[in-house]
mmCIF file of C-alpha atoms in Angstrom:
data_model
loop_
_atom_site.group_PDB
_atom_site.id
_atom_site.type_symbol
_atom_site.label_atom_id
_atom_site.label_comp_id
_atom_site.label_asym_id
_atom_site.label_seq_id
_atom_site.Cartn_x
_atom_site.Cartn_y
_atom_site.Cartn_z
ATOM 1 C CA GLY A 1 -0.111 -15.719 -2.719
ATOM 2 C CA ASP A 2 2.078 -12.790 -1.870
ATOM 3 C CA SER A 3 5.368 -13.577 -0.164
ATOM 4 C CA VAL A 4 8.631 -12.045 0.994
ATOM 5 C CA THR A 5 12.007 -13.755 1.001
ATOM 6 C CA GLN A 6 14.939 -12.455 3.003
ATOM 7 C CA MET A 7 18.501 -13.635 3.184
ATOM 8 C CA GLU A 8 19.122 -15.981 6.041
ATOM 9 C CA GLY A 9 21.068 -14.869 9.030
ATOM 10 C CA PRO A 10 22.817 -14.313 11.148
ATOM 11 C CA VAL A 11 24.864 -11.758 9.308
ATOM 12 C CA THR A 12 28.020 -10.888 11.236
ATOM 13 C CA LEU A 13 30.020 -7.796 10.337
ATOM 14 C CA SER A 14 32.693 -5.635 11.866
ATOM 15 C CA GLU A 15 31.956 -2.069 12.838
ATOM 16 C CA GLU A 16 32.108 0.383 9.880
ATOM 17 C CA ALA A 17 31.557 -2.383 7.338
ATOM 18 C CA PHE A 18 29.073 -2.043 4.470
ATOM 19 C CA LEU A 19 25.768 -3.796 4.986
ATOM 20 C CA THR A 20 23.384 -5.368 2.498
ATOM 21 C CA ILE A 21 20.414 -7.470 3.530
ATOM 22 C CA ASN A 22 18.601 -8.884 0.526
ATOM 23 C CA CYS A 23 14.828 -8.895 0.250
ATOM 24 C CA THR A 24 12.775 -10.039 -2.722
ATOM 25 C CA TYR A 25 9.047 -10.299 -3.012
ATOM 26 C CA THR A 26 6.254 -11.892 -4.975
ATOM 27 C CA ALA A 27 3.048 -9.924 -5.272
ATOM 28 C CA THR A 28 0.339 -8.903 -7.667
ATOM 29 C CA GLY A 29 0.489 -5.248 -8.531
ATOM 30 C CA TYR A 30 2.831 -2.863 -6.781
ATOM 31 C CA PRO A 31 2.600 -3.209 -3.038
ATOM 32 C CA SER A 32 4.097 -0.842 -0.490
ATOM 33 C CA LEU A 33 7.335 -2.200 0.958
ATOM 34 C CA PHE A 34 8.732 -1.821 4.454
ATOM 35 C CA TRP A 35 11.756 -2.583 6.567
ATOM 36 C CA TYR A 36 11.148 -3.037 10.273
ATOM 37 C CA VAL A 37 13.798 -3.473 12.956
ATOM 38 C CA GLN A 38 13.538 -5.324 16.239
ATOM 39 C CA TYR A 39 16.147 -4.478 18.852
ATOM 40 C CA PRO A 40 16.772 -7.018 21.621
ATOM 41 C CA GLY A 41 13.855 -7.204 24.030
ATOM 42 C CA GLU A 42 11.727 -4.748 22.101
ATOM 43 C CA GLY A 43 8.870 -4.698 19.650
ATOM 44 C CA LEU A 44 9.230 -4.045 15.946
ATOM 45 C CA GLN A 45 9.580 -0.499 14.711
ATOM 46 C CA LEU A 46 9.414 0.904 11.233
ATOM 47 C CA LEU A 47 12.838 1.650 9.800
ATOM 48 C CA LEU A 48 11.884 2.836 6.320
ATOM 49 C CA LYS A 49 9.326 2.358 3.600
ATOM 50 C CA ALA A 50 8.671 2.874 -0.105
ATOM 51 C CA THR A 51 5.254 3.066 -1.679
ATOM 52 C CA LYS A 52 5.976 2.926 -5.402
ATOM 53 C CA ALA A 53 8.538 1.733 -7.890
ATOM 54 C CA ASP A 54 11.914 3.547 -7.831
ATOM 55 C CA ASP A 55 11.128 5.163 -4.475
ATOM 56 C CA LYS A 56 14.036 5.171 -2.063
ATOM 57 C CA GLY A 57 13.292 4.914 1.630
ATOM 58 C CA SER A 58 15.935 6.111 4.062
ATOM 59 C CA ASN A 59 16.363 6.510 7.790
ATOM 60 C CA LYS A 60 19.243 6.435 10.305
ATOM 61 C CA GLY A 61 21.761 5.894 7.492
ATOM 62 C CA PHE A 62 19.848 2.913 6.082
ATOM 63 C CA GLU A 63 18.484 2.945 2.550
ATOM 64 C CA ALA A 64 16.395 0.683 0.363
ATOM 65 C CA THR A 65 15.169 1.209 -3.203
ATOM 66 C CA TYR A 66 11.952 -0.270 -4.557
ATOM 67 C CA ARG A 67 13.064 -2.156 -7.680
ATOM 68 C CA LYS A 68 10.087 -3.272 -9.732
ATOM 69 C CA GLU A 69 12.146 -4.990 -12.423
ATOM 70 C CA THR A 70 13.896 -7.271 -9.932
ATOM 71 C CA THR A 71 11.065 -7.312 -7.349
ATOM 72 C CA SER A 72 13.581 -6.403 -4.688
ATOM 73 C CA PHE A 73 13.924 -4.039 -1.748
ATOM 74 C CA HIS A 74 17.434 -4.616 -0.432
ATOM 75 C CA LEU A 75 18.488 -2.860 2.760
ATOM 76 C CA GLU A 76 21.872 -1.103 2.743
ATOM 77 C CA LYS A 77 23.994 0.937 5.094
ATOM 78 C CA GLY A 78 27.410 2.329 4.335
ATOM 79 C CA SER A 79 28.973 2.002 7.771
ATOM 80 C CA VAL A 80 27.352 -0.093 10.466
ATOM 81 C CA GLN A 81 27.687 0.437 14.191
ATOM 82 C CA VAL A 82 27.437 -1.954 17.122
ATOM 83 C CA SER A 83 24.112 -0.334 17.977
ATOM 84 C CA ASP A 84 22.688 -1.582 14.651
ATOM 85 C CA SER A 85 22.735 -5.144 15.985
ATOM 86 C CA ALA A 86 19.109 -6.273 15.736
ATOM 87 C CA VAL A 87 16.743 -8.389 13.695
ATOM 88 C CA TYR A 88 15.569 -6.792 10.440
ATOM 89 C CA PHE A 89 12.280 -7.704 8.799
ATOM 90 C CA CYS A 90 11.237 -6.954 5.243
ATOM 91 C CA ALA A 91 7.487 -6.726 4.659
ATOM 92 C CA LEU A 92 4.964 -5.841 2.011
ATOM 93 C CA ARG A 93 1.448 -4.575 2.332
ATOM 94 C CA SER A 94 -1.119 -6.940 0.856
ATOM 95 C CA ASN A 95 -4.716 -5.826 1.165
ATOM 96 C CA TYR A 96 -5.374 -5.475 4.874
ATOM 97 C CA GLN A 97 -2.227 -6.965 6.284
ATOM 98 C CA LEU A 98 1.521 -7.011 6.156
ATOM 99 C CA ILE A 99 3.287 -10.034 4.713
ATOM 100 C CA TRP A 100 6.577 -10.629 6.511
ATOM 101 C CA GLY A 101 9.923 -12.082 5.666
ATOM 102 C CA ALA A 102 11.500 -14.453 8.198
ATOM 103 C CA GLY A 103 13.813 -11.784 9.577
ATOM 104 C CA THR A 104 17.589 -11.455 9.374
ATOM 105 C CA LYS A 105 19.622 -11.224 12.534
ATOM 106 C CA LEU A 106 22.487 -8.734 12.249
ATOM 107 C CA ILE A 107 25.446 -8.905 14.615
ATOM 108 C CA ILE A 108 27.990 -6.105 14.568
ATOM 109 C CA LYS A 109 31.301 -6.725 16.311
ATOM 110 C CA PRO A 110 33.427 -3.825 17.581
ATOM 111 C CA ASP B 1 7.623 4.492 22.924
ATOM 112 C CA SER B 2 5.306 3.424 20.095
ATOM 113 C CA GLY B 3 2.123 4.352 21.954
ATOM 114 C CA VAL B 4 0.831 0.774 21.797
ATOM 115 C CA THR B 5 0.451 -0.780 25.241
ATOM 116 C CA GLN B 6 0.382 -4.498 25.872
ATOM 117 C CA THR B 7 -0.289 -6.219 29.166
ATOM 118 C CA PRO B 8 0.968 -8.261 30.799
ATOM 119 C CA LYS B 9 4.604 -8.218 29.742
ATOM 120 C CA HIS B 10 5.206 -11.757 30.912
ATOM 121 C CA LEU B 11 2.858 -14.640 31.568
ATOM 122 C CA ILE B 12 3.637 -18.130 32.784
ATOM 123 C CA THR B 13 0.859 -20.671 32.826
ATOM 124 C CA ALA B 14 0.261 -24.400 32.689
ATOM 125 C CA THR B 15 -0.863 -26.530 29.784
ATOM 126 C CA GLY B 16 -4.617 -26.662 29.349
ATOM 127 C CA GLN B 17 -5.156 -23.229 30.834
ATOM 128 C CA ARG B 18 -6.671 -20.120 29.271
ATOM 129 C CA VAL B 19 -5.130 -16.647 29.198
ATOM 130 C CA THR B 20 -6.113 -13.219 27.929
ATOM 131 C CA LEU B 21 -3.668 -10.768 26.437
ATOM 132 C CA ARG B 22 -4.625 -7.130 26.238
ATOM 133 C CA CYS B 23 -3.674 -4.407 23.792
ATOM 134 C CA SER B 24 -4.384 -0.678 23.790
ATOM 135 C CA PRO B 25 -3.689 0.863 20.378
ATOM 136 C CA ARG B 26 -2.238 4.271 19.733
ATOM 137 C CA SER B 27 -4.681 7.102 20.156
ATOM 138 C CA GLY B 28 -6.620 7.518 16.911
ATOM 139 C CA ASP B 29 -5.649 4.163 15.406
ATOM 140 C CA LEU B 30 -8.618 2.081 14.338
ATOM 141 C CA SER B 31 -6.829 -1.116 13.335
ATOM 142 C CA VAL B 32 -5.331 -3.660 15.682
ATOM 143 C CA TYR B 33 -3.222 -6.597 14.518
ATOM 144 C CA TRP B 34 -2.077 -9.594 16.518
ATOM 145 C CA TYR B 35 1.106 -11.478 15.755
ATOM 146 C CA GLN B 36 2.851 -14.500 17.212
ATOM 147 C CA GLN B 37 6.634 -14.649 17.166
ATOM 148 C CA SER B 38 8.313 -17.931 17.959
ATOM 149 C CA LEU B 39 11.813 -19.181 17.276
ATOM 150 C CA ASP B 40 10.771 -21.861 14.806
ATOM 151 C CA GLN B 41 7.851 -20.122 13.079
ATOM 152 C CA GLY B 42 9.129 -16.571 12.887
ATOM 153 C CA LEU B 43 6.590 -13.737 12.818
ATOM 154 C CA GLN B 44 3.080 -15.026 12.123
ATOM 155 C CA PHE B 45 0.069 -12.820 11.500
ATOM 156 C CA LEU B 46 -2.903 -13.998 13.528
ATOM 157 C CA ILE B 47 -5.787 -11.598 13.055
ATOM 158 C CA GLN B 48 -6.736 -7.986 12.386
ATOM 159 C CA TYR B 49 -9.619 -5.901 13.648
ATOM 160 C CA TYR B 50 -10.705 -2.574 12.234
ATOM 161 C CA ASN B 51 -13.045 -0.387 14.254
ATOM 162 C CA GLY B 52 -14.496 -3.339 16.090
ATOM 163 C CA GLU B 53 -14.894 -5.685 13.167
ATOM 164 C CA GLU B 54 -12.704 -8.557 12.092
ATOM 165 C CA ARG B 55 -10.914 -7.522 8.893
ATOM 166 C CA ALA B 56 -8.402 -10.236 8.145
ATOM 167 C CA LYS B 57 -7.495 -13.615 9.502
ATOM 168 C CA GLY B 58 -4.124 -15.287 9.321
ATOM 169 C CA ASN B 59 -2.726 -18.400 10.920
ATOM 170 C CA ILE B 60 -4.891 -18.254 14.001
ATOM 171 C CA LEU B 61 -5.758 -21.533 15.697
ATOM 172 C CA GLU B 62 -9.340 -22.352 16.598
ATOM 173 C CA ARG B 63 -8.286 -22.384 20.257
ATOM 174 C CA PHE B 64 -7.449 -18.691 19.909
ATOM 175 C CA SER B 65 -9.915 -15.867 19.565
ATOM 176 C CA ALA B 66 -9.797 -12.109 19.648
ATOM 177 C CA GLN B 67 -12.075 -9.136 19.811
ATOM 178 C CA GLN B 68 -11.893 -5.372 19.615
ATOM 179 C CA PHE B 69 -14.052 -3.380 21.986
ATOM 180 C CA PRO B 70 -15.883 -0.060 21.405
ATOM 181 C CA ASP B 71 -13.015 1.830 23.030
ATOM 182 C CA LEU B 72 -10.761 0.115 20.419
ATOM 183 C CA HIS B 73 -8.680 -1.889 22.832
ATOM 184 C CA SER B 74 -8.323 -5.517 21.892
ATOM 185 C CA GLU B 75 -7.961 -8.815 23.676
ATOM 186 C CA LEU B 76 -6.478 -12.056 22.434
ATOM 187 C CA ASN B 77 -7.790 -15.134 24.204
ATOM 188 C CA LEU B 78 -5.721 -18.303 24.123
ATOM 189 C CA SER B 79 -7.318 -21.465 25.475
ATOM 190 C CA SER B 80 -6.373 -25.116 26.004
ATOM 191 C CA LEU B 81 -2.789 -23.974 25.974
ATOM 192 C CA GLU B 82 -0.058 -26.276 24.732
ATOM 193 C CA LEU B 83 3.692 -26.120 25.180
ATOM 194 C CA GLY B 84 4.011 -25.054 21.555
ATOM 195 C CA ASP B 85 1.997 -21.914 22.224
ATOM 196 C CA SER B 86 4.933 -20.471 24.138
ATOM 197 C CA ALA B 87 5.939 -17.389 22.159
ATOM 198 C CA LEU B 88 6.060 -13.632 22.067
ATOM 199 C CA TYR B 89 2.690 -12.159 21.139
ATOM 200 C CA PHE B 90 2.720 -8.728 19.574
ATOM 201 C CA CYS B 91 -0.045 -6.279 19.031
ATOM 202 C CA ALA B 92 0.260 -3.549 16.433
ATOM 203 C CA SER B 93 -2.006 -0.705 15.435
ATOM 204 C CA SER B 94 -2.411 1.552 12.454
ATOM 205 C CA VAL B 95 -4.555 4.465 11.422
ATOM 206 C CA GLY B 96 -6.137 2.782 8.430
ATOM 207 C CA GLY B 97 -7.307 -0.738 7.820
ATOM 208 C CA GLY B 98 -5.547 -1.304 4.551
ATOM 209 C CA GLY B 99 -7.403 -1.640 1.282
ATOM 210 C CA SER B 100 -8.657 1.693 0.108
ATOM 211 C CA ARG B 101 -7.936 3.409 3.382
ATOM 212 C CA ALA B 102 -4.682 5.091 4.237
ATOM 213 C CA PHE B 103 -2.022 2.768 5.547
ATOM 214 C CA SER B 104 1.312 4.288 6.322
ATOM 215 C CA GLU B 105 2.781 1.980 8.918
ATOM 216 C CA ALA B 106 1.958 -0.253 11.827
ATOM 217 C CA PHE B 107 3.156 0.574 15.344
ATOM 218 C CA PHE B 108 4.064 -2.334 17.572
ATOM 219 C CA GLY B 109 3.791 -2.865 21.283
ATOM 220 C CA GLN B 110 6.608 -4.459 23.238
ATOM 221 C CA GLY B 111 4.876 -7.796 23.309
ATOM 222 C CA THR B 112 3.666 -10.304 25.865
ATOM 223 C CA ARG B 113 5.986 -13.225 26.464
ATOM 224 C CA LEU B 114 3.877 -16.302 27.125
ATOM 225 C CA THR B 115 5.498 -19.361 28.631
ATOM 226 C CA VAL B 116 3.437 -22.529 28.878
ATOM 227 C CA VAL B 117 4.852 -25.108 31.277
#
């Protein structure tokens, strides 16, 4: 079945560092791909999405490109801030539901 | 504020008991999804309803059941509770139901934290 694999956390970075969180997927066809973020004590919220190959989703300085050839959707940000500390989930749409990665906890130190 | 409302925010109950979690979706959203988030299992999809009908089922135990009412709010019933059921339960809603219908994103509530003692 369809699945999503994310890099394990926690990922700890210093403020202004470059961020990459890897996400790869297994799916039939070309599913829509999503990154959700969960800040401490809150629900998940959509960070960005891409609906077809080579699409780039971007929001709040974060970017991810839908790479069909490598079945990947890695999340990147050029300069992270302390306020980016959260858990990040990669997901794909499969029929009527979202298939989720395990989540990657990101810790940004000042 | 996502527009999805979950009540209660916190719930503490004893093993063997039954509880009901409530979710009001965003205005206009026809789909409701229930998820369980625990430390060891991560985010698990439980069940989805679309316009009152069950659309998809995930890792939902037989002790758990859900329904979506005509006004589109949904309830998740958890019975014969065990210590391992302690988790954060999220509800999400979306405009479409997936498949051939439009699906842009799911909006999540803030969750109900269930503690079974």
